[in-house]
Amino acid sequence: MPERRGTMGGLGLIGIVLFGAASVAFYRINDRIVWDVCRRENRPYRQDWTLSLYWQWRTLRGWYADARRAGLLWPRTLATAAVVLTFVGSVAAGILAGLPG
């Protein structure tokens, strides 16, 4: 069995930390958007909105329009890009670390 290099452990940990930070930012921005929608539409704000089927469908339907109305379009776009890029980057780093040479 070939010897594995020790760099993947460090890259994996960095990837997990970056993905976690991006995910927390993504959630917080979405939470502010939900709060703004509830305020505008005179709905009660629930902290467990992520468990609501209504909010799950609403986020799929027109979330960027809601983000724009809340003034959070750029933060929402950047948070989405950060989540995607950290995930793809971690996968790519894992693949590259497994290559010989």
PDB file of C-alpha atoms in Angstrom, residues 2 13-14 17 21 24 27 30 34 36 40-41 46 52 61-62 71-72 78 81 85 87-88 91 94 99-100:
ATOM      1  CA  PRO A   2       1.451   3.407  -0.933  1.00  0.00           C
ATOM      2  CA  LEU A  13      -9.490  20.663   8.598  1.00  0.00           C
ATOM      3  CA  ILE A  14      -9.101  24.010   6.846  1.00  0.00           C
ATOM      4  CA  VAL A  17     -13.536  25.316   9.081  1.00  0.00           C
ATOM      5  CA  ALA A  21     -17.869  29.655   8.545  1.00  0.00           C
ATOM      6  CA  VAL A  24     -22.980  30.120   9.371  1.00  0.00           C
ATOM      7  CA  TYR A  27     -27.698  30.969   7.596  1.00  0.00           C
ATOM      8  CA  ASN A  30     -31.080  34.008   5.341  1.00  0.00           C
ATOM      9  CA  VAL A  34     -36.808  35.894   6.819  1.00  0.00           C
ATOM     10  CA  ASP A  36     -37.461  41.265   6.932  1.00  0.00           C
ATOM     11  CA  ARG A  40     -43.048  43.463   5.677  1.00  0.00           C
ATOM     12  CA  GLU A  41     -45.846  40.886   5.437  1.00  0.00           C
ATOM     13  CA  ARG A  46     -40.272  32.032  14.270  1.00  0.00           C
ATOM     14  CA  SER A  52     -41.177  25.229   8.125  1.00  0.00           C
ATOM     15  CA  ARG A  61     -39.250  30.219  -5.295  1.00  0.00           C
ATOM     16  CA  GLY A  62     -37.962  33.770  -5.105  1.00  0.00           C
ATOM     17  CA  GLY A  71     -31.076  45.068   1.029  1.00  0.00           C
ATOM     18  CA  LEU A  72     -29.110  41.827   1.334  1.00  0.00           C
ATOM     19  CA  LEU A  78     -21.451  36.224  -1.729  1.00  0.00           C
ATOM     20  CA  ALA A  81     -20.678  31.627  -3.615  1.00  0.00           C
ATOM     21  CA  LEU A  85     -16.538  27.448  -3.489  1.00  0.00           C
ATOM     22  CA  PHE A  87     -17.274  22.766  -0.883  1.00  0.00           C
ATOM     23  CA  VAL A  88     -15.839  22.448  -4.395  1.00  0.00           C
ATOM     24  CA  VAL A  91     -13.396  18.168  -2.838  1.00  0.00           C
ATOM     25  CA  GLY A  94      -9.014  15.881  -1.551  1.00  0.00           C
ATOM     26  CA  LEU A  99      -2.985  11.691  -6.696  1.00  0.00           C
ATOM     27  CA  PRO A 100       0.456  10.114  -6.804  1.00  0.00           C
TER      28      PRO A 100
END
